[in-house]
């Protein structure tokens, strides 16, 4: 699925339905990351990618703004880090080549055994 929002935000989501807990955490991670783009990044574009890779949901939210995101001090990104950890996953913030901000999250999917 590919969505364009206002011409400047793109979502590339190649996953079907997942367990409700995973979907709920993924929703908040994507929503807070995009809210941060609008609040802080001064970006021209934002992109969301979601895919299931190796038994985990991988999320990437990337913008081409000013950079400088950090997991500390406020509730937003700290909360996302806690959400990922609660699922035994992880969340990271990086500055990709060329600038901007990338938030990456890996949320392991539950196994049946
Ligand atoms: N996409 C981004 N581009 C540039 N800076 C960012 C971005 N995301 C976050 N930041 C910076 O990282 C800080 C921490 O983000 P965080 O979401 O934790 O806090 P917040 O958005 O300021 O507050 P809250 O989420 O609690 O409303 C922000 O204050 C901002 O300075
Ligand atoms: Mg925030």
PDB file of N, CA, C and O in Angstrom, residues 12-65:
ATOM      1  N   UNK A  12       4.624   3.446   2.932  1.00  0.00           N
ATOM      2  CA  UNK A  12       4.862   2.234   2.141  1.00  0.00           C
ATOM      3  C   UNK A  12       4.728   1.063   3.106  1.00  0.00           C
ATOM      4  O   UNK A  12       5.650   0.760   3.860  1.00  0.00           O
ATOM      5  N   UNK A  13       3.545   0.460   3.131  1.00  0.00           N
ATOM      6  CA  UNK A  13       3.202  -0.504   4.167  1.00  0.00           C
ATOM      7  C   UNK A  13       2.921  -1.851   3.512  1.00  0.00           C
ATOM      8  O   UNK A  13       1.905  -2.018   2.853  1.00  0.00           O
ATOM      9  N   UNK A  14       3.837  -2.784   3.689  1.00  0.00           N
ATOM     10  CA  UNK A  14       3.747  -4.070   3.000  1.00  0.00           C
ATOM     11  C   UNK A  14       3.428  -5.182   3.999  1.00  0.00           C
ATOM     12  O   UNK A  14       4.067  -6.222   4.015  1.00  0.00           O
ATOM     13  N   UNK A  15       2.447  -4.935   4.852  1.00  0.00           N
ATOM     14  CA  UNK A  15       2.091  -5.952   5.840  1.00  0.00           C
ATOM     15  C   UNK A  15       0.579  -6.122   5.890  1.00  0.00           C
ATOM     16  O   UNK A  15      -0.172  -5.198   5.598  1.00  0.00           O
ATOM     17  N   UNK A  16       0.141  -7.318   6.269  1.00  0.00           N
ATOM     18  CA  UNK A  16      -1.265  -7.559   6.511  1.00  0.00           C
ATOM     19  C   UNK A  16      -1.591  -7.306   7.973  1.00  0.00           C
ATOM     20  O   UNK A  16      -0.850  -6.615   8.673  1.00  0.00           O
ATOM     21  N   UNK A  17      -2.701  -7.875   8.438  1.00  0.00           N
ATOM     22  CA  UNK A  17      -3.086  -7.683   9.838  1.00  0.00           C
ATOM     23  C   UNK A  17      -2.125  -8.432  10.752  1.00  0.00           C
ATOM     24  O   UNK A  17      -1.631  -9.504  10.414  1.00  0.00           O
ATOM     25  N   UNK A  18      -1.869  -7.826  11.893  1.00  0.00           N
ATOM     26  CA  UNK A  18      -0.961  -8.391  12.885  1.00  0.00           C
ATOM     27  C   UNK A  18      -1.689  -8.471  14.225  1.00  0.00           C
ATOM     28  O   UNK A  18      -2.774  -7.914  14.377  1.00  0.00           O
ATOM     29  N   UNK A  19      -1.108  -9.157  15.226  1.00  0.00           N
ATOM     30  CA  UNK A  19      -1.762  -9.207  16.528  1.00  0.00           C
ATOM     31  C   UNK A  19      -2.066  -7.794  17.042  1.00  0.00           C
ATOM     32  O   UNK A  19      -1.280  -6.864  16.823  1.00  0.00           O
ATOM     33  N   UNK A  20      -3.207  -7.632  17.729  1.00  0.00           N
ATOM     34  CA  UNK A  20      -3.636  -6.293  18.155  1.00  0.00           C
ATOM     35  C   UNK A  20      -2.592  -5.540  18.972  1.00  0.00           C
ATOM     36  O   UNK A  20      -2.468  -4.310  18.827  1.00  0.00           O
ATOM     37  N   UNK A  21      -1.862  -6.228  19.820  1.00  0.00           N
ATOM     38  CA  UNK A  21      -0.849  -5.531  20.623  1.00  0.00           C
ATOM     39  C   UNK A  21       0.222  -4.924  19.728  1.00  0.00           C
ATOM     40  O   UNK A  21       0.659  -3.778  19.933  1.00  0.00           O
ATOM     41  N   UNK A  22       0.647  -5.685  18.724  1.00  0.00           N
ATOM     42  CA  UNK A  22       1.669  -5.180  17.800  1.00  0.00           C
ATOM     43  C   UNK A  22       1.112  -3.997  17.003  1.00  0.00           C
ATOM     44  O   UNK A  22       1.774  -2.953  16.865  1.00  0.00           O
ATOM     45  N   UNK A  23      -0.096  -4.160  16.499  1.00  0.00           N
ATOM     46  CA  UNK A  23      -0.687  -3.075  15.714  1.00  0.00           C
ATOM     47  C   UNK A  23      -0.843  -1.815  16.557  1.00  0.00           C
ATOM     48  O   UNK A  23      -0.599  -0.701  16.087  1.00  0.00           O
ATOM     49  N   UNK A  24      -1.243  -1.972  17.806  1.00  0.00           N
ATOM     50  CA  UNK A  24      -1.429  -0.811  18.679  1.00  0.00           C
ATOM     51  C   UNK A  24      -0.134  -0.075  18.932  1.00  0.00           C
ATOM     52  O   UNK A  24      -0.075   1.156  18.830  1.00  0.00           O
ATOM     53  N   UNK A  25       0.910  -0.826  19.254  1.00  0.00           N
ATOM     54  CA  UNK A  25       2.207  -0.182  19.496  1.00  0.00           C
ATOM     55  C   UNK A  25       2.734   0.450  18.204  1.00  0.00           C
ATOM     56  O   UNK A  25       3.284   1.552  18.228  1.00  0.00           O
ATOM     57  N   UNK A  26       2.556  -0.245  17.097  1.00  0.00           N
ATOM     58  CA  UNK A  26       3.032   0.303  15.819  1.00  0.00           C
ATOM     59  C   UNK A  26       2.303   1.605  15.499  1.00  0.00           C
ATOM     60  O   UNK A  26       2.922   2.583  15.038  1.00  0.00           O
ATOM     61  N   UNK A  27       1.005   1.629  15.760  1.00  0.00           N
ATOM     62  CA  UNK A  27       0.223   2.848  15.507  1.00  0.00           C
ATOM     63  C   UNK A  27       0.813   4.024  16.277  1.00  0.00           C
ATOM     64  O   UNK A  27       1.036   5.109  15.714  1.00  0.00           O
ATOM     65  N   UNK A  28       1.063   3.833  17.574  1.00  0.00           N
ATOM     66  CA  UNK A  28       1.569   4.945  18.380  1.00  0.00           C
ATOM     67  C   UNK A  28       2.976   5.345  17.964  1.00  0.00           C
ATOM     68  O   UNK A  28       3.330   6.534  17.993  1.00  0.00           O
ATOM     69  N   UNK A  29       3.789   4.386  17.591  1.00  0.00           N
ATOM     70  CA  UNK A  29       5.155   4.705  17.168  1.00  0.00           C
ATOM     71  C   UNK A  29       5.137   5.547  15.887  1.00  0.00           C
ATOM     72  O   UNK A  29       5.843   6.560  15.766  1.00  0.00           O
ATOM     73  N   UNK A  30       4.302   5.151  14.940  1.00  0.00           N
ATOM     74  CA  UNK A  30       4.206   5.908  13.684  1.00  0.00           C
ATOM     75  C   UNK A  30       3.595   7.282  13.950  1.00  0.00           C
ATOM     76  O   UNK A  30       4.095   8.311  13.459  1.00  0.00           O
ATOM     77  N   UNK A  31       2.526   7.320  14.745  1.00  0.00           N
ATOM     78  CA  UNK A  31       1.828   8.594  14.983  1.00  0.00           C
ATOM     79  C   UNK A  31       2.733   9.602  15.687  1.00  0.00           C
ATOM     80  O   UNK A  31       2.795  10.782  15.295  1.00  0.00           O
ATOM     81  N   UNK A  32       3.438   9.171  16.723  1.00  0.00           N
ATOM     82  CA  UNK A  32       4.313  10.099  17.448  1.00  0.00           C
ATOM     83  C   UNK A  32       5.481  10.550  16.564  1.00  0.00           C
ATOM     84  O   UNK A  32       5.873  11.727  16.580  1.00  0.00           O
ATOM     85  N   UNK A  33       6.015   9.621  15.781  1.00  0.00           N
ATOM     86  CA  UNK A  33       7.134   9.990  14.908  1.00  0.00           C
ATOM     87  C   UNK A  33       6.697  11.035  13.880  1.00  0.00           C
ATOM     88  O   UNK A  33       7.434  12.004  13.625  1.00  0.00           O
ATOM     89  N   UNK A  34       5.513  10.865  13.288  1.00  0.00           N
ATOM     90  CA  UNK A  34       5.048  11.849  12.304  1.00  0.00           C
ATOM     91  C   UNK A  34       4.666  13.165  12.977  1.00  0.00           C
ATOM     92  O   UNK A  34       4.911  14.243  12.422  1.00  0.00           O
ATOM     93  N   UNK A  35       4.097  13.080  14.176  1.00  0.00           N
ATOM     94  CA  UNK A  35       3.811  14.318  14.917  1.00  0.00           C
ATOM     95  C   UNK A  35       5.101  15.091  15.157  1.00  0.00           C
ATOM     96  O   UNK A  35       5.144  16.321  14.997  1.00  0.00           O
ATOM     97  N   UNK A  36       6.153  14.368  15.517  1.00  0.00           N
ATOM     98  CA  UNK A  36       7.447  15.026  15.723  1.00  0.00           C
ATOM     99  C   UNK A  36       7.956  15.684  14.447  1.00  0.00           C
ATOM    100  O   UNK A  36       8.562  16.764  14.505  1.00  0.00           O
ATOM    101  N   UNK A  37       7.746  15.032  13.312  1.00  0.00           N
ATOM    102  CA  UNK A  37       8.188  15.648  12.056  1.00  0.00           C
ATOM    103  C   UNK A  37       7.505  16.999  11.875  1.00  0.00           C
ATOM    104  O   UNK A  37       8.153  18.013  11.586  1.00  0.00           O
ATOM    105  N   UNK A  38       6.198  17.018  12.086  1.00  0.00           N
ATOM    106  CA  UNK A  38       5.474  18.278  11.884  1.00  0.00           C
ATOM    107  C   UNK A  38       5.864  19.315  12.935  1.00  0.00           C
ATOM    108  O   UNK A  38       5.906  20.508  12.654  1.00  0.00           O
ATOM    109  N   UNK A  39       6.139  18.880  14.172  1.00  0.00           N
ATOM    110  CA  UNK A  39       6.450  19.816  15.248  1.00  0.00           C
ATOM    111  C   UNK A  39       7.877  20.356  15.178  1.00  0.00           C
ATOM    112  O   UNK A  39       8.139  21.512  15.501  1.00  0.00           O
ATOM    113  N   UNK A  40       8.825  19.475  14.810  1.00  0.00           N
ATOM    114  CA  UNK A  40      10.234  19.811  15.063  1.00  0.00           C
ATOM    115  C   UNK A  40      11.125  19.861  13.823  1.00  0.00           C
ATOM    116  O   UNK A  40      12.179  20.493  13.860  1.00  0.00           O
ATOM    117  N   UNK A  41      10.763  19.112  12.761  1.00  0.00           N
ATOM    118  CA  UNK A  41      11.774  18.791  11.750  1.00  0.00           C
ATOM    119  C   UNK A  41      11.976  19.872  10.700  1.00  0.00           C
ATOM    120  O   UNK A  41      13.034  19.941  10.085  1.00  0.00           O
ATOM    121  N   UNK A  42      10.948  20.686  10.445  1.00  0.00           N
ATOM    122  CA  UNK A  42      11.018  21.633   9.331  1.00  0.00           C
ATOM    123  C   UNK A  42      11.369  20.890   8.032  1.00  0.00           C
ATOM    124  O   UNK A  42      12.215  21.331   7.249  1.00  0.00           O
ATOM    125  N   UNK A  43      10.711  19.774   7.834  1.00  0.00           N
ATOM    126  CA  UNK A  43      11.030  18.888   6.701  1.00  0.00           C
ATOM    127  C   UNK A  43      10.156  19.190   5.493  1.00  0.00           C
ATOM    128  O   UNK A  43       9.051  19.730   5.613  1.00  0.00           O
ATOM    129  N   UNK A  44      10.650  18.809   4.345  1.00  0.00           N
ATOM    130  CA  UNK A  44       9.833  18.865   3.131  1.00  0.00           C
ATOM    131  C   UNK A  44       9.073  17.565   2.905  1.00  0.00           C
ATOM    132  O   UNK A  44       7.972  17.577   2.368  1.00  0.00           O
ATOM    133  N   UNK A  45       9.676  16.444   3.293  1.00  0.00           N
ATOM    134  CA  UNK A  45       9.016  15.158   3.069  1.00  0.00           C
ATOM    135  C   UNK A  45       9.205  14.249   4.284  1.00  0.00           C
ATOM    136  O   UNK A  45      10.172  14.383   5.041  1.00  0.00           O
ATOM    137  N   UNK A  46       8.261  13.340   4.427  1.00  0.00           N
ATOM    138  CA  UNK A  46       8.357  12.297   5.451  1.00  0.00           C
ATOM    139  C   UNK A  46       7.908  10.979   4.824  1.00  0.00           C
ATOM    140  O   UNK A  46       7.020  10.957   3.976  1.00  0.00           O
ATOM    141  N   UNK A  47       8.541   9.908   5.256  1.00  0.00           N
ATOM    142  CA  UNK A  47       8.243   8.600   4.672  1.00  0.00           C
ATOM    143  C   UNK A  47       8.112   7.572   5.791  1.00  0.00           C
ATOM    144  O   UNK A  47       8.911   7.573   6.738  1.00  0.00           O
ATOM    145  N   UNK A  48       7.114   6.727   5.686  1.00  0.00           N
ATOM    146  CA  UNK A  48       6.925   5.628   6.629  1.00  0.00           C
ATOM    147  C   UNK A  48       7.028   4.320   5.852  1.00  0.00           C
ATOM    148  O   UNK A  48       6.385   4.167   4.810  1.00  0.00           O
ATOM    149  N   UNK A  49       7.824   3.418   6.353  1.00  0.00           N
ATOM    150  CA  UNK A  49       7.898   2.076   5.758  1.00  0.00           C
ATOM    151  C   UNK A  49       7.589   1.070   6.845  1.00  0.00           C
ATOM    152  O   UNK A  49       8.049   1.209   7.979  1.00  0.00           O
ATOM    153  N   UNK A  50       6.850   0.040   6.488  1.00  0.00           N
ATOM    154  CA  UNK A  50       6.552  -1.048   7.422  1.00  0.00           C
ATOM    155  C   UNK A  50       6.641  -2.360   6.671  1.00  0.00           C
ATOM    156  O   UNK A  50       6.124  -2.486   5.564  1.00  0.00           O
ATOM    157  N   UNK A  51       7.319  -3.335   7.277  1.00  0.00           N
ATOM    158  CA  UNK A  51       7.448  -4.642   6.649  1.00  0.00           C
ATOM    159  C   UNK A  51       7.726  -5.673   7.731  1.00  0.00           C
ATOM    160  O   UNK A  51       8.300  -5.360   8.780  1.00  0.00           O
ATOM    161  N   UNK A  52       7.290  -6.896   7.478  1.00  0.00           N
ATOM    162  CA  UNK A  52       7.628  -7.995   8.373  1.00  0.00           C
ATOM    163  C   UNK A  52       8.884  -8.661   7.828  1.00  0.00           C
ATOM    164  O   UNK A  52       8.922  -9.103   6.679  1.00  0.00           O
ATOM    165  N   UNK A  53       9.922  -8.683   8.659  1.00  0.00           N
ATOM    166  CA  UNK A  53      11.218  -9.227   8.268  1.00  0.00           C
ATOM    167  C   UNK A  53      11.719 -10.126   9.386  1.00  0.00           C
ATOM    168  O   UNK A  53      11.860  -9.670  10.533  1.00  0.00           O
ATOM    169  N   UNK A  54      11.972 -11.387   9.071  1.00  0.00           N
ATOM    170  CA  UNK A  54      12.579 -12.277  10.053  1.00  0.00           C
ATOM    171  C   UNK A  54      11.791 -12.398  11.344  1.00  0.00           C
ATOM    172  O   UNK A  54      12.363 -12.383  12.426  1.00  0.00           O
ATOM    173  N   UNK A  55      10.476 -12.481  11.253  1.00  0.00           N
ATOM    174  CA  UNK A  55       9.659 -12.670  12.442  1.00  0.00           C
ATOM    175  C   UNK A  55       9.446 -11.423  13.266  1.00  0.00           C
ATOM    176  O   UNK A  55       9.032 -11.501  14.434  1.00  0.00           O
ATOM    177  N   UNK A  56       9.715 -10.271  12.693  1.00  0.00           N
ATOM    178  CA  UNK A  56       9.503  -9.018  13.421  1.00  0.00           C
ATOM    179  C   UNK A  56       8.910  -7.971  12.477  1.00  0.00           C
ATOM    180  O   UNK A  56       9.155  -7.989  11.267  1.00  0.00           O
ATOM    181  N   UNK A  57       8.139  -7.073  13.062  1.00  0.00           N
ATOM    182  CA  UNK A  57       7.658  -5.914  12.304  1.00  0.00           C
ATOM    183  C   UNK A  57       8.740  -4.848  12.343  1.00  0.00           C
ATOM    184  O   UNK A  57       9.176  -4.430  13.424  1.00  0.00           O
ATOM    185  N   UNK A  58       9.167  -4.420  11.172  1.00  0.00           N
ATOM    186  CA  UNK A  58      10.182  -3.365  11.074  1.00  0.00           C
ATOM    187  C   UNK A  58       9.496  -2.086  10.616  1.00  0.00           C
ATOM    188  O   UNK A  58       8.819  -2.064   9.584  1.00  0.00           O
ATOM    189  N   UNK A  59       9.694  -1.028  11.375  1.00  0.00           N
ATOM    190  CA  UNK A  59       9.131   0.282  11.042  1.00  0.00           C
ATOM    191  C   UNK A  59      10.264   1.268  10.820  1.00  0.00           C
ATOM    192  O   UNK A  59      11.242   1.283  11.592  1.00  0.00           O
ATOM    193  N   UNK A  60      10.138   2.076   9.801  1.00  0.00           N
ATOM    194  CA  UNK A  60      11.115   3.150   9.565  1.00  0.00           C
ATOM    195  C   UNK A  60      10.354   4.422   9.227  1.00  0.00           C
ATOM    196  O   UNK A  60       9.531   4.430   8.312  1.00  0.00           O
ATOM    197  N   UNK A  61      10.627   5.461   9.985  1.00  0.00           N
ATOM    198  CA  UNK A  61      10.046   6.770   9.728  1.00  0.00           C
ATOM    199  C   UNK A  61      11.197   7.733   9.470  1.00  0.00           C
ATOM    200  O   UNK A  61      12.071   7.914  10.323  1.00  0.00           O
ATOM    201  N   UNK A  62      11.188   8.324   8.298  1.00  0.00           N
ATOM    202  CA  UNK A  62      12.335   9.144   7.901  1.00  0.00           C
ATOM    203  C   UNK A  62      11.857  10.492   7.377  1.00  0.00           C
ATOM    204  O   UNK A  62      10.855  10.566   6.665  1.00  0.00           O
ATOM    205  N   UNK A  63      12.579  11.543   7.758  1.00  0.00           N
ATOM    206  CA  UNK A  63      12.273  12.858   7.199  1.00  0.00           C
ATOM    207  C   UNK A  63      13.559  13.511   6.715  1.00  0.00           C
ATOM    208  O   UNK A  63      14.667  13.037   6.995  1.00  0.00           O
ATOM    209  N   UNK A  64      13.393  14.602   5.980  1.00  0.00           N
ATOM    210  CA  UNK A  64      14.565  15.303   5.439  1.00  0.00           C
ATOM    211  C   UNK A  64      14.731  16.671   6.097  1.00  0.00           C
ATOM    212  O   UNK A  64      15.150  17.627   5.454  1.00  0.00           O
ATOM    213  N   UNK A  65      14.398  16.714   7.380  1.00  0.00           N
ATOM    214  CA  UNK A  65      14.445  17.974   8.101  1.00  0.00           C
ATOM    215  C   UNK A  65      15.787  18.260   8.754  1.00  0.00           C
ATOM    216  O   UNK A  65      16.840  17.765   8.335  1.00  0.00           O
TER     217      UNK A  65
END
